[in-house]
Amino acid sequence: MSLGSDSMQDSLKGRSQWRAVLLSLVILVVVWEVLGRYVIHNDLIFAPLSHIFERMYTMALSGELWKHVKASGIAFIFGYTAAIAFGVMTGILLALKPRIGFYVEPWLGALYATPMIALAPIFVVLLGIGLSSKIAIIFIEAFFPVTTNSALGIKSTNRDLIDASLSFGATDAQVVKTVLLPNSLPFIVAGMRIAVGRALAGVVVAEIFGSVAGIGNMIWFSAEAYDMPKLFSGVFLLAGTSVALMSVLARIEKRVAPWRA
Amino acid sequence: MTDVKSQAKLRLSNVGHAYKGVGGEPLTVLRDITFDVRPGEFVTIVGGSGSGKTTLLRIIDHLIAPTSGAVLIDGEKIERPGGKLSFVFQTDSLLPWRNVIDNVAYGLDLRGVPKADGRSAARKYLELVGLGGFADYYPHQLSGGMRQRVNLARALAVEPDVLLMDEPFAALDAQTRELMQLELLRIWRETGKTILFVTHQLDEAVFLADRVIALSARPGSVREIVSIDLPQPRDIATKRTPEFQAYVARLWNLIESDVRRGFQDESAASI
Ligand SMILES: Nc1ncnc2c1ncn2[C@@H]1O[C@H](COP(=O)(O)OP(=O)(O)O)[C@@H](O)[C@H]1O
Ligand SMILES: [Mg+2]
């Protein structure tokens, strides 16, 4: 069987990829540290990694870091989860009811293409500074990729699979449950993955315009104060969260659709 | 009760079909198709590409309604797919997220058969097609020939009276196709199903069939029905006999002009 050699090649690829990531990380760390310590002596525009992590540590001890993480985290969880739930429902509905989709989809496409940073101030004016405007901004950022992908997952279903199901006497509901939904699952997970980046961008945007705490807020104020170690602490936290969530979702995507690899 | 015995399993009377064409004017693809299939009979349908073979099978399976005429099964009109008929599609239409055993049990799941019962029935048919050891594999881990066997097992698992097969071996290499033909004949003998099998390969049509229905080019109509009086059970040696080759030659003569015309149409269209 070709099974053995396939999976062997996969793990080989995976292993050497990990090695490449590790190696480039080591290089980055060394270069950054050397730059920060010996080349760029101006603390107002750059900081060596050791200072950044030192700062993160003291902020963590004082509880300041936790305050920001909590403020951003709560908004992210609510906004992102709601975007997934509503996005999946909307996307599936639009794909299953082409008549509605016909009217709605062009507008969704236009909104998807609109830079959300332009809409953020509107939400702040409408909902005031605070949690609800933050959630709204994060929601609107994450909603579109999930909706579009869910609809695509339904629409891209192979016609033959639907016919096979109908041929066995499946009802419409059974076709949806046993063919259309399983087919769209990997698309939905891919949409969730794309939405992570946009939702985190939403966190920063929302906190610049309408917040008194949170990672975005922390980044913004340390930039104004030229406090580079604090600024990079925020950036690293965001980047780390994004990478972690996206790689988990990429794994899930592979898991739910091994045939697409 | 000669009456019951002589009753057709499947009866098509004056079936015609027209699709909505590109410009809006109807595109007639089938005209006046009339024939009977006896219980337990193996009938093959040949015709050039575009002669409406797939359309005809889909009409018989009630996936689409004909624009004229009627299809009777055991003398009765049915309203929707899923009863006594099972379809084996041309392309492999297995659900990629179900493993082999769950694919075979799919039709039973849809009909509300309890999960455990469905799996044990599926296992029986998986063994019948010679894939008993592959229950836990996923379709993408199988070869094309194995996937078509699973398709066949899935169609058989719902215990239909009639199997409708749309060029199921067309995508297989020549050797695998020969083996699959032999397998199909064995399964037909063992199960006694009525089989209606579409192909564009004349030797395949002759080898499998009690009778071959030759369709004309579009719009497809019955050009001739040829009884194949070759002894059963047939094997590879059957294909070397002069009788076999005479049947193939006769079918070729029947449809040659249509095939050539279709070929010319297609080349003209592609210029
Ligand atoms: N859904 C459809 N709508 C319009 N035309 C179709 C459709 N399906 C098939 N046709 C046309 O009908 C003709 C017969 O198609 P088909 O039944 O697939 O033929 P065959 O299986 O013999 O190749 C072809 O010319 C094809 O283009
Ligand atoms: Mg066809």
CSV table of N, CA, C and O and ligand atoms in Angstrom, one decimal, chain B residues 53-55 90 166-167 198, ligand 2:
chain,number,residue,atom,x,y,z
B,53,LYS,N,-27.8,8.7,-22.5
B,53,LYS,CA,-27.8,7.5,-21.7
B,53,LYS,C,-27.9,7.9,-20.2
B,53,LYS,O,-28.7,7.3,-19.5
B,54,THR,N,-27.1,8.8,-19.8
B,54,THR,CA,-27.2,9.2,-18.4
B,54,THR,C,-28.6,9.8,-18.1
B,54,THR,O,-29.2,9.4,-17.0
B,55,THR,N,-29.1,10.6,-18.9
B,55,THR,CA,-30.4,11.2,-18.8
B,55,THR,C,-31.5,10.1,-18.6
B,55,THR,O,-32.3,10.1,-17.7
B,90,GLN,N,-21.4,7.0,-12.4
B,90,GLN,CA,-20.2,6.9,-13.3
B,90,GLN,C,-18.9,7.4,-12.5
B,90,GLN,O,-17.9,6.7,-12.5
B,166,ASP,N,-24.3,3.5,-14.4
B,166,ASP,CA,-24.0,4.4,-15.5
B,166,ASP,C,-22.5,4.4,-15.7
B,166,ASP,O,-21.7,5.1,-15.0
B,167,GLU,N,-22.0,3.7,-16.7
B,167,GLU,CA,-20.6,3.6,-17.1
B,167,GLU,C,-19.7,3.4,-15.9
B,167,GLU,O,-18.7,4.2,-15.7
B,198,VAL,N,-25.3,1.0,-18.4
B,198,VAL,CA,-25.0,1.9,-19.6
B,198,VAL,C,-23.5,1.8,-19.8
B,198,VAL,O,-22.7,1.8,-18.9
C,2,MG,MG,-23.3,9.7,-19.5
